[in-house]
PDB file of C-alpha atoms in Angstrom:
ATOM      1  CA  UNK A  15     -40.932   0.610  54.971  1.00 89.00           C
ATOM      2  CA  UNK A  16     -39.827  -1.746  57.747  1.00 94.00           C
ATOM      3  CA  UNK A  17     -40.449  -1.690  61.776  1.00 96.00           C
ATOM      4  CA  UNK A  18     -39.678  -3.913  64.158  1.00 98.00           C
ATOM      5  CA  UNK A  19     -41.073  -3.628  67.891  1.00 98.00           C
ATOM      6  CA  UNK A  20     -41.249  -5.984  70.785  1.00 98.00           C
ATOM      7  CA  UNK A  21     -44.675  -6.895  71.287  1.00 98.00           C
ATOM      8  CA  UNK A  22     -44.018  -8.576  74.576  1.00 98.00           C
ATOM      9  CA  UNK A  23     -40.657  -9.103  76.134  1.00 98.00           C
ATOM     10  CA  UNK A  24     -41.426 -11.559  79.051  1.00 98.00           C
ATOM     11  CA  UNK A  25     -41.341 -15.227  79.898  1.00 97.00           C
ATOM     12  CA  UNK A  26     -44.593 -17.352  80.510  1.00 96.00           C
ATOM     13  CA  UNK A  27     -44.857 -16.055  84.127  1.00 97.00           C
ATOM     14  CA  UNK A  28     -45.012 -12.600  82.848  1.00 98.00           C
ATOM     15  CA  UNK A  29     -44.417  -9.500  85.117  1.00 98.00           C
ATOM     16  CA  UNK A  30     -45.362  -8.946  87.546  1.00 98.00           C
ATOM     17  CA  UNK A  31     -46.297 -12.444  88.534  1.00 98.00           C
ATOM     18  CA  UNK A  32     -49.649 -13.410  90.049  1.00 98.00           C
ATOM     19  CA  UNK A  33     -48.906 -13.255  93.884  1.00 98.00           C
ATOM     20  CA  UNK A  34     -45.610 -12.481  93.788  1.00 98.00           C
ATOM     21  CA  UNK A  35     -43.846  -9.417  96.223  1.00 98.00           C
ATOM     22  CA  UNK A  36     -40.407  -9.491  94.820  1.00 98.00           C
ATOM     23  CA  UNK A  37     -39.122  -5.929  94.416  1.00 98.00           C
ATOM     24  CA  UNK A  38     -39.237  -6.419  90.569  1.00 98.00           C
ATOM     25  CA  UNK A  39     -43.020  -7.465  90.752  1.00 98.00           C
ATOM     26  CA  UNK A  40     -43.797  -4.848  92.879  1.00 98.00           C
ATOM     27  CA  UNK A  41     -42.328  -2.037  90.824  1.00 98.00           C
ATOM     28  CA  UNK A  42     -44.453  -3.352  87.706  1.00 98.00           C
ATOM     29  CA  UNK A  43     -47.376  -2.747  89.510  1.00 98.00           C
ATOM     30  CA  UNK A  44     -46.501   0.480  90.517  1.00 98.00           C
ATOM     31  CA  UNK A  45     -45.197   1.192  86.966  1.00 98.00           C
ATOM     32  CA  UNK A  46     -47.136  -0.431  84.224  1.00 97.00           C
ATOM     33  CA  UNK A  47     -43.880   0.058  81.599  1.00 97.00           C
ATOM     34  CA  UNK A  48     -41.907  -2.198  83.555  1.00 98.00           C
ATOM     35  CA  UNK A  49     -44.715  -5.033  82.874  1.00 98.00           C
ATOM     36  CA  UNK A  50     -44.016  -7.665  80.776  1.00 98.00           C
ATOM     37  CA  UNK A  51     -46.541  -9.823  78.295  1.00 98.00           C
ATOM     38  CA  UNK A  52     -45.816 -13.174  76.687  1.00 98.00           C
ATOM     39  CA  UNK A  53     -42.682 -13.213  74.239  1.00 98.00           C
ATOM     40  CA  UNK A  54     -43.314 -11.782  70.685  1.00 98.00           C
ATOM     41  CA  UNK A  55     -42.681  -9.505  68.057  1.00 98.00           C
ATOM     42  CA  UNK A  56     -44.279  -7.130  65.766  1.00 98.00           C
ATOM     43  CA  UNK A  57     -42.817  -6.484  61.820  1.00 98.00           C
ATOM     44  CA  UNK A  58     -44.706  -3.541  60.344  1.00 97.00           C
ATOM     45  CA  UNK A  59     -44.200  -3.050  56.515  1.00 97.00           C
ATOM     46  CA  UNK A  60     -45.987  -0.825  53.747  1.00 96.00           C
ATOM     47  CA  UNK A  61     -48.180  -4.249  53.135  1.00 96.00           C
ATOM     48  CA  UNK A  62     -49.260  -4.826  56.979  1.00 97.00           C
ATOM     49  CA  UNK A  63     -48.446  -6.534  59.832  1.00 98.00           C
ATOM     50  CA  UNK A  64     -46.405  -9.608  60.723  1.00 98.00           C
ATOM     51  CA  UNK A  65     -46.472 -11.360  64.180  1.00 98.00           C
ATOM     52  CA  UNK A  66     -43.940 -13.451  65.115  1.00 98.00           C
ATOM     53  CA  UNK A  67     -45.422 -15.910  67.920  1.00 98.00           C
ATOM     54  CA  UNK A  68     -49.477 -14.681  69.133  1.00 98.00           C
ATOM     55  CA  UNK A  69     -48.840 -15.449  72.874  1.00 97.00           C
ATOM     56  CA  UNK A  70     -50.613 -11.823  73.442  1.00 95.00           C
ATOM     57  CA  UNK A  71     -54.095 -12.852  74.487  1.00 94.00           C
ATOM     58  CA  UNK A  72     -55.866  -9.223  73.256  1.00 95.00           C
ATOM     59  CA  UNK A  73     -54.623  -9.691  69.582  1.00 97.00           C
ATOM     60  CA  UNK A  74     -58.114  -8.871  68.371  1.00 95.00           C
ATOM     61  CA  UNK A  75     -58.706  -5.508  70.141  1.00 96.00           C
ATOM     62  CA  UNK A  76     -54.872  -4.741  68.888  1.00 96.00           C
ATOM     63  CA  UNK A  77     -55.289  -5.075  65.415  1.00 97.00           C
ATOM     64  CA  UNK A  78     -58.026  -5.322  62.546  1.00 97.00           C
ATOM     65  CA  UNK A  79     -58.513  -8.417  60.914  1.00 97.00           C
ATOM     66  CA  UNK A  80     -57.163  -6.712  57.477  1.00 96.00           C
ATOM     67  CA  UNK A  81     -54.077  -5.601  59.659  1.00 97.00           C
ATOM     68  CA  UNK A  82     -52.462  -9.231  59.848  1.00 98.00           C
ATOM     69  CA  UNK A  83     -50.559 -10.136  56.475  1.00 98.00           C
ATOM     70  CA  UNK A  84     -49.149 -13.468  58.143  1.00 98.00           C
ATOM     71  CA  UNK A  85     -48.594 -15.155  61.660  1.00 98.00           C
ATOM     72  CA  UNK A  86     -45.123 -16.819  62.033  1.00 98.00           C
ATOM     73  CA  UNK A  87     -44.690 -19.154  65.250  1.00 98.00           C
ATOM     74  CA  UNK A  88     -41.530 -19.937  66.913  1.00 98.00           C
ATOM     75  CA  UNK A  89     -42.915 -23.189  68.499  1.00 98.00           C
ATOM     76  CA  UNK A  90     -46.343 -24.389  70.161  1.00 98.00           C
ATOM     77  CA  UNK A  91     -45.923 -23.834  73.762  1.00 98.00           C
ATOM     78  CA  UNK A  92     -49.143 -22.056  74.938  1.00 97.00           C
ATOM     79  CA  UNK A  93     -47.628 -18.783  75.935  1.00 97.00           C
ATOM     80  CA  UNK A  94     -46.741 -18.440  72.084  1.00 98.00           C
ATOM     81  CA  UNK A  95     -49.912 -19.366  70.561  1.00 98.00           C
ATOM     82  CA  UNK A  96     -52.653 -18.431  73.285  1.00 98.00           C
ATOM     83  CA  UNK A  97     -53.686 -15.650  71.238  1.00 98.00           C
ATOM     84  CA  UNK A  98     -54.658 -17.421  68.172  1.00 98.00           C
ATOM     85  CA  UNK A  99     -57.683 -19.375  70.133  1.00 97.00           C
ATOM     86  CA  UNK A 100     -59.626 -16.518  70.068  1.00 95.00           C
ATOM     87  CA  UNK A 101     -58.858 -15.053  66.361  1.00 97.00           C
ATOM     88  CA  UNK A 102     -59.458 -18.532  64.869  1.00 97.00           C
ATOM     89  CA  UNK A 103     -63.443 -17.832  65.229  1.00 97.00           C
ATOM     90  CA  UNK A 104     -63.589 -14.884  62.960  1.00 96.00           C
ATOM     91  CA  UNK A 105     -66.539 -15.728  60.357  1.00 95.00           C
ATOM     92  CA  UNK A 106     -64.364 -13.908  57.734  1.00 95.00           C
ATOM     93  CA  UNK A 107     -64.121 -15.562  54.248  1.00 96.00           C
ATOM     94  CA  UNK A 108     -60.395 -14.647  53.813  1.00 97.00           C
ATOM     95  CA  UNK A 109     -57.615 -16.996  55.983  1.00 98.00           C
ATOM     96  CA  UNK A 110     -54.485 -15.852  57.884  1.00 98.00           C
ATOM     97  CA  UNK A 111     -51.527 -17.442  56.860  1.00 98.00           C
ATOM     98  CA  UNK A 112     -49.595 -19.023  59.894  1.00 98.00           C
ATOM     99  CA  UNK A 113     -46.170 -20.054  59.224  1.00 98.00           C
ATOM    100  CA  UNK A 114     -44.687 -22.670  61.823  1.00 98.00           C
ATOM    101  CA  UNK A 115     -41.975 -25.144  62.780  1.00 98.00           C
ATOM    102  CA  UNK A 116     -42.656 -29.221  61.871  1.00 98.00           C
ATOM    103  CA  UNK A 117     -44.485 -30.038  65.179  1.00 98.00           C
ATOM    104  CA  UNK A 118     -47.065 -32.653  64.148  1.00 96.00           C
ATOM    105  CA  UNK A 119     -49.024 -31.950  67.728  1.00 96.00           C
ATOM    106  CA  UNK A 120     -49.432 -28.037  67.403  1.00 97.00           C
ATOM    107  CA  UNK A 121     -51.274 -27.136  70.448  1.00 97.00           C
ATOM    108  CA  UNK A 122     -54.527 -28.478  71.766  1.00 96.00           C
ATOM    109  CA  UNK A 123     -56.822 -28.357  68.811  1.00 97.00           C
ATOM    110  CA  UNK A 124     -55.419 -25.533  66.476  1.00 97.00           C
ATOM    111  CA  UNK A 125     -54.563 -27.962  63.748  1.00 97.00           C
ATOM    112  CA  UNK A 126     -58.158 -29.692  63.913  1.00 97.00           C
ATOM    113  CA  UNK A 127     -60.308 -26.402  64.222  1.00 97.00           C
ATOM    114  CA  UNK A 128     -58.191 -23.769  62.403  1.00 98.00           C
ATOM    115  CA  UNK A 129     -60.809 -21.728  61.557  1.00 97.00           C
ATOM    116  CA  UNK A 130     -59.536 -18.452  59.569  1.00 98.00           C
ATOM    117  CA  UNK A 131     -55.763 -19.475  60.494  1.00 98.00           C
ATOM    118  CA  UNK A 132     -54.379 -20.960  57.499  1.00 98.00           C
ATOM    119  CA  UNK A 133     -51.364 -23.151  58.543  1.00 98.00           C
ATOM    120  CA  UNK A 134     -48.667 -23.476  55.962  1.00 98.00           C
ATOM    121  CA  UNK A 135     -46.524 -26.428  55.066  1.00 98.00           C
ATOM    122  CA  UNK A 136     -43.578 -26.543  58.142  1.00 98.00           C
ATOM    123  CA  UNK A 137     -40.616 -24.509  57.559  1.00 98.00           C
ATOM    124  CA  UNK A 138     -37.600 -26.458  56.444  1.00 98.00           C
ATOM    125  CA  UNK A 139     -34.457 -25.216  58.614  1.00 98.00           C
ATOM    126  CA  UNK A 140     -31.790 -22.638  56.898  1.00 98.00           C
ATOM    127  CA  UNK A 141     -34.171 -22.732  53.986  1.00 98.00           C
ATOM    128  CA  UNK A 142     -35.057 -18.757  53.176  1.00 98.00           C
ATOM    129  CA  UNK A 143     -38.472 -17.610  52.155  1.00 97.00           C
ATOM    130  CA  UNK A 144     -39.093 -14.619  50.155  1.00 97.00           C
ATOM    131  CA  UNK A 145     -42.206 -12.418  51.000  1.00 97.00           C
ATOM    132  CA  UNK A 146     -42.861  -9.611  49.309  1.00 95.00           C
ATOM    133  CA  UNK A 147     -41.617  -7.468  52.065  1.00 95.00           C
ATOM    134  CA  UNK A 148     -38.602  -8.897  53.674  1.00 97.00           C
ATOM    135  CA  UNK A 149     -37.117 -12.488  53.620  1.00 98.00           C
ATOM    136  CA  UNK A 150     -36.648 -14.624  56.601  1.00 98.00           C
ATOM    137  CA  UNK A 151     -34.766 -17.729  57.354  1.00 98.00           C
ATOM    138  CA  UNK A 152     -35.832 -20.527  60.030  1.00 98.00           C
ATOM    139  CA  UNK A 153     -33.263 -21.378  62.396  1.00 98.00           C
ATOM    140  CA  UNK A 154     -33.249 -24.286  64.719  1.00 98.00           C
ATOM    141  CA  UNK A 155     -33.159 -23.594  68.760  1.00 98.00           C
ATOM    142  CA  UNK A 156     -32.619 -25.666  71.645  1.00 97.00           C
ATOM    143  CA  UNK A 157     -35.835 -26.010  73.525  1.00 97.00           C
ATOM    144  CA  UNK A 158     -38.183 -28.739  74.843  1.00 95.00           C
ATOM    145  CA  UNK A 159     -40.297 -28.300  71.916  1.00 96.00           C
ATOM    146  CA  UNK A 160     -39.193 -28.357  68.278  1.00 98.00           C
ATOM    147  CA  UNK A 161     -38.519 -24.424  68.053  1.00 98.00           C
ATOM    148  CA  UNK A 162     -37.491 -22.366  65.518  1.00 98.00           C
ATOM    149  CA  UNK A 163     -35.538 -18.909  65.850  1.00 98.00           C
ATOM    150  CA  UNK A 164     -35.574 -16.468  62.412  1.00 98.00           C
ATOM    151  CA  UNK A 165     -33.458 -14.206  60.527  1.00 98.00           C
ATOM    152  CA  UNK A 166     -35.295 -11.442  59.359  1.00 98.00           C
ATOM    153  CA  UNK A 167     -33.635  -9.538  56.095  1.00 97.00           C
ATOM    154  CA  UNK A 168     -34.305  -6.418  54.318  1.00 95.00           C
ATOM    155  CA  UNK A 169     -32.233  -3.915  52.174  1.00 92.00           C
ATOM    156  CA  UNK A 170     -28.833  -5.306  53.943  1.00 93.00           C
ATOM    157  CA  UNK A 171     -30.362  -4.859  57.499  1.00 95.00           C
ATOM    158  CA  UNK A 172     -30.076  -8.334  59.413  1.00 98.00           C
ATOM    159  CA  UNK A 173     -32.267  -8.882  62.630  1.00 98.00           C
ATOM    160  CA  UNK A 174     -32.170 -12.186  64.472  1.00 98.00           C
ATOM    161  CA  UNK A 175     -34.787 -13.237  66.673  1.00 98.00           C
ATOM    162  CA  UNK A 176     -33.838 -16.595  68.924  1.00 98.00           C
ATOM    163  CA  UNK A 177     -36.260 -17.306  71.448  1.00 96.00           C
ATOM    164  CA  UNK A 178     -37.179 -19.888  73.276  1.00 95.00           C
ATOM    165  CA  UNK A 179     -33.358 -21.227  73.727  1.00 97.00           C
ATOM    166  CA  UNK A 180     -30.462 -22.573  76.049  1.00 96.00           C
ATOM    167  CA  UNK A 181     -27.352 -21.999  73.970  1.00 95.00           C
ATOM    168  CA  UNK A 182     -27.471 -22.481  70.160  1.00 97.00           C
ATOM    169  CA  UNK A 183     -27.171 -25.518  68.005  1.00 97.00           C
ATOM    170  CA  UNK A 184     -23.942 -25.548  66.024  1.00 98.00           C
ATOM    171  CA  UNK A 185     -25.362 -25.284  62.691  1.00 98.00           C
ATOM    172  CA  UNK A 186     -27.573 -22.179  63.799  1.00 98.00           C
ATOM    173  CA  UNK A 187     -24.448 -20.701  65.373  1.00 98.00           C
ATOM    174  CA  UNK A 188     -22.240 -21.328  62.169  1.00 98.00           C
ATOM    175  CA  UNK A 189     -24.997 -19.955  60.236  1.00 98.00           C
ATOM    176  CA  UNK A 190     -25.228 -16.710  62.199  1.00 98.00           C
ATOM    177  CA  UNK A 191     -21.188 -16.297  62.490  1.00 97.00           C
ATOM    178  CA  UNK A 192     -21.124 -15.423  58.644  1.00 96.00           C
ATOM    179  CA  UNK A 193     -24.020 -13.001  58.896  1.00 97.00           C
ATOM    180  CA  UNK A 194     -23.295  -9.292  59.771  1.00 97.00           C
ATOM    181  CA  UNK A 195     -25.994  -8.908  62.708  1.00 98.00           C
ATOM    182  CA  UNK A 196     -27.392  -5.613  63.259  1.00 98.00           C
ATOM    183  CA  UNK A 197     -29.386  -6.586  65.685  1.00 98.00           C
ATOM    184  CA  UNK A 198     -29.459  -9.922  67.908  1.00 98.00           C
ATOM    185  CA  UNK A 199     -32.838 -10.305  70.000  1.00 98.00           C
ATOM    186  CA  UNK A 200     -31.893 -13.408  72.506  1.00 98.00           C
ATOM    187  CA  UNK A 201     -33.579 -15.665  74.791  1.00 98.00           C
ATOM    188  CA  UNK A 202     -32.354 -14.501  78.357  1.00 97.00           C
ATOM    189  CA  UNK A 203     -34.766 -15.356  81.314  1.00 96.00           C
ATOM    190  CA  UNK A 204     -32.561 -16.060  84.289  1.00 96.00           C
ATOM    191  CA  UNK A 205     -29.512 -13.993  86.365  1.00 97.00           C
ATOM    192  CA  UNK A 206     -26.370 -15.978  86.272  1.00 96.00           C
ATOM    193  CA  UNK A 207     -26.431 -19.341  87.358  1.00 92.00           C
ATOM    194  CA  UNK A 208     -23.819 -22.573  88.365  1.00 88.00           C
ATOM    195  CA  UNK A 209     -25.097 -24.630  85.541  1.00 82.00           C
ATOM    196  CA  UNK A 210     -27.218 -23.879  82.430  1.00 74.00           C
ATOM    197  CA  UNK A 211     -30.932 -23.606  82.712  1.00 82.00           C
ATOM    198  CA  UNK A 212     -33.024 -26.224  81.087  1.00 85.00           C
ATOM    199  CA  UNK A 213     -35.137 -24.378  78.467  1.00 92.00           C
ATOM    200  CA  UNK A 214     -33.567 -20.983  78.481  1.00 96.00           C
ATOM    201  CA  UNK A 215     -30.242 -18.938  78.843  1.00 97.00           C
ATOM    202  CA  UNK A 216     -29.255 -17.190  81.668  1.00 97.00           C
ATOM    203  CA  UNK A 217     -26.783 -13.958  81.183  1.00 97.00           C
ATOM    204  CA  UNK A 218     -23.765 -16.343  81.577  1.00 96.00           C
ATOM    205  CA  UNK A 219     -25.108 -18.184  78.008  1.00 96.00           C
ATOM    206  CA  UNK A 220     -26.314 -14.608  76.469  1.00 97.00           C
ATOM    207  CA  UNK A 221     -22.942 -13.182  77.125  1.00 97.00           C
ATOM    208  CA  UNK A 222     -21.007 -16.348  75.560  1.00 96.00           C
ATOM    209  CA  UNK A 223     -23.724 -15.725  72.348  1.00 97.00           C
ATOM    210  CA  UNK A 224     -22.929 -11.848  72.411  1.00 98.00           C
ATOM    211  CA  UNK A 225     -19.143 -12.562  72.632  1.00 97.00           C
ATOM    212  CA  UNK A 226     -19.438 -15.654  69.754  1.00 97.00           C
ATOM    213  CA  UNK A 227     -21.457 -13.852  67.581  1.00 98.00           C
ATOM    214  CA  UNK A 228     -20.663 -10.000  67.894  1.00 98.00           C
ATOM    215  CA  UNK A 229     -23.930  -8.440  66.998  1.00 98.00           C
ATOM    216  CA  UNK A 230     -23.800  -4.511  66.654  1.00 98.00           C
ATOM    217  CA  UNK A 231     -26.664  -4.651  68.988  1.00 98.00           C
ATOM    218  CA  UNK A 232     -28.081  -6.929  71.542  1.00 98.00           C
ATOM    219  CA  UNK A 233     -31.273  -7.110  73.207  1.00 98.00           C
ATOM    220  CA  UNK A 234     -32.286  -9.330  75.864  1.00 98.00           C
ATOM    221  CA  UNK A 235     -36.136 -10.550  75.755  1.00 98.00           C
ATOM    222  CA  UNK A 236     -38.220 -13.256  77.550  1.00 98.00           C
ATOM    223  CA  UNK A 237     -37.240 -12.218  80.744  1.00 98.00           C
ATOM    224  CA  UNK A 238     -38.462 -13.243  83.998  1.00 98.00           C
ATOM    225  CA  UNK A 239     -39.064 -11.331  87.429  1.00 98.00           C
ATOM    226  CA  UNK A 240     -35.973 -13.045  88.555  1.00 98.00           C
ATOM    227  CA  UNK A 241     -33.749 -11.641  85.903  1.00 98.00           C
ATOM    228  CA  UNK A 242     -35.508  -8.151  86.519  1.00 98.00           C
ATOM    229  CA  UNK A 243     -34.592  -8.468  89.969  1.00 98.00           C
ATOM    230  CA  UNK A 244     -30.978  -9.372  89.041  1.00 98.00           C
ATOM    231  CA  UNK A 245     -30.903  -6.176  86.488  1.00 98.00           C
ATOM    232  CA  UNK A 246     -32.054  -3.543  89.150  1.00 97.00           C
ATOM    233  CA  UNK A 247     -28.595  -4.125  90.442  1.00 96.00           C
ATOM    234  CA  UNK A 248     -26.236  -5.190  88.056  1.00 96.00           C
ATOM    235  CA  UNK A 249     -27.417  -3.633  84.900  1.00 93.00           C
ATOM    236  CA  UNK A 250     -24.609  -1.352  84.528  1.00 94.00           C
ATOM    237  CA  UNK A 251     -22.111  -4.236  84.193  1.00 95.00           C
ATOM    238  CA  UNK A 252     -23.544  -5.341  80.790  1.00 97.00           C
ATOM    239  CA  UNK A 253     -21.999  -4.660  77.528  1.00 97.00           C
ATOM    240  CA  UNK A 254     -23.076  -0.857  76.288  1.00 96.00           C
ATOM    241  CA  UNK A 255     -24.652  -2.390  73.286  1.00 97.00           C
ATOM    242  CA  UNK A 256     -26.647  -4.827  75.058  1.00 98.00           C
ATOM    243  CA  UNK A 257     -29.981  -3.532  75.871  1.00 97.00           C
ATOM    244  CA  UNK A 258     -33.141  -4.952  77.794  1.00 98.00           C
ATOM    245  CA  UNK A 259     -36.256  -5.527  75.974  1.00 98.00           C
ATOM    246  CA  UNK A 260     -39.675  -4.018  77.439  1.00 98.00           C
ATOM    247  CA  UNK A 261     -42.902  -4.190  75.867  1.00 98.00           C
ATOM    248  CA  UNK A 262     -43.618  -1.938  72.909  1.00 97.00           C
ATOM    249  CA  UNK A 263     -40.017  -1.110  72.484  1.00 98.00           C
ATOM    250  CA  UNK A 264     -38.682   0.036  68.904  1.00 97.00           C
ATOM    251  CA  UNK A 265     -36.099  -1.906  67.590  1.00 96.00           C
ATOM    252  CA  UNK A 266     -35.371  -0.843  63.858  1.00 90.00           C
ATOM    253  CA  UNK A 267     -36.959   1.143  60.966  1.00 88.00           C
ATOM    254  CA  UNK A 268     -35.737   1.782  57.679  1.00 83.00           C
TER     255      UNK A 268
END
């Protein structure tokens, strides 16, 4: 069993953005299915739940302690780790392994006071780790903090999860070009822009990645209210196998 679900599909501001009255934010207030929480992924197997990132702040309400098998971090920006600050205070004797990129600073005092969080030695890019229920390969990304994407593989299914990034490093692009990607879940925060954004893909970069890697299915995530506004008028211009992530969206089940 392997189930992969979008836990959160939004950028740091989420949708609706506090105090914003754009058409996308107003839609999300009227229809909760258009609300977007912090970008994160849930992987369920017969052994338990693996979380990729922990920006959702109500993880303690969503999961029992024994549900969470491991947590894997893409990077240490607060919207991707803020949920850990609550979890760490559990007084259970067991530990939850937390896998991470090679960032010596981490976030705030997580390293100093980890509580039940057992931070593992940093991932080595392109070095595959074989868990009992699936394998995962860390992939360097382009962001303002040291950031990793991940290739998840099991029984011939390949799922790439690439957030946060603006474009791809040549090494990651070459690596993924040699894979048959069943699903590519890609950062896309912005509508088309005249020049590349600083930290996140826009639609132009997402389409370039789509045409370069040729995944069977592509899902855009880390979405801002600005992109949602654009999508409300232009979603039908995207390729038919390019989809827009939603919170709770089911990706694959084997």
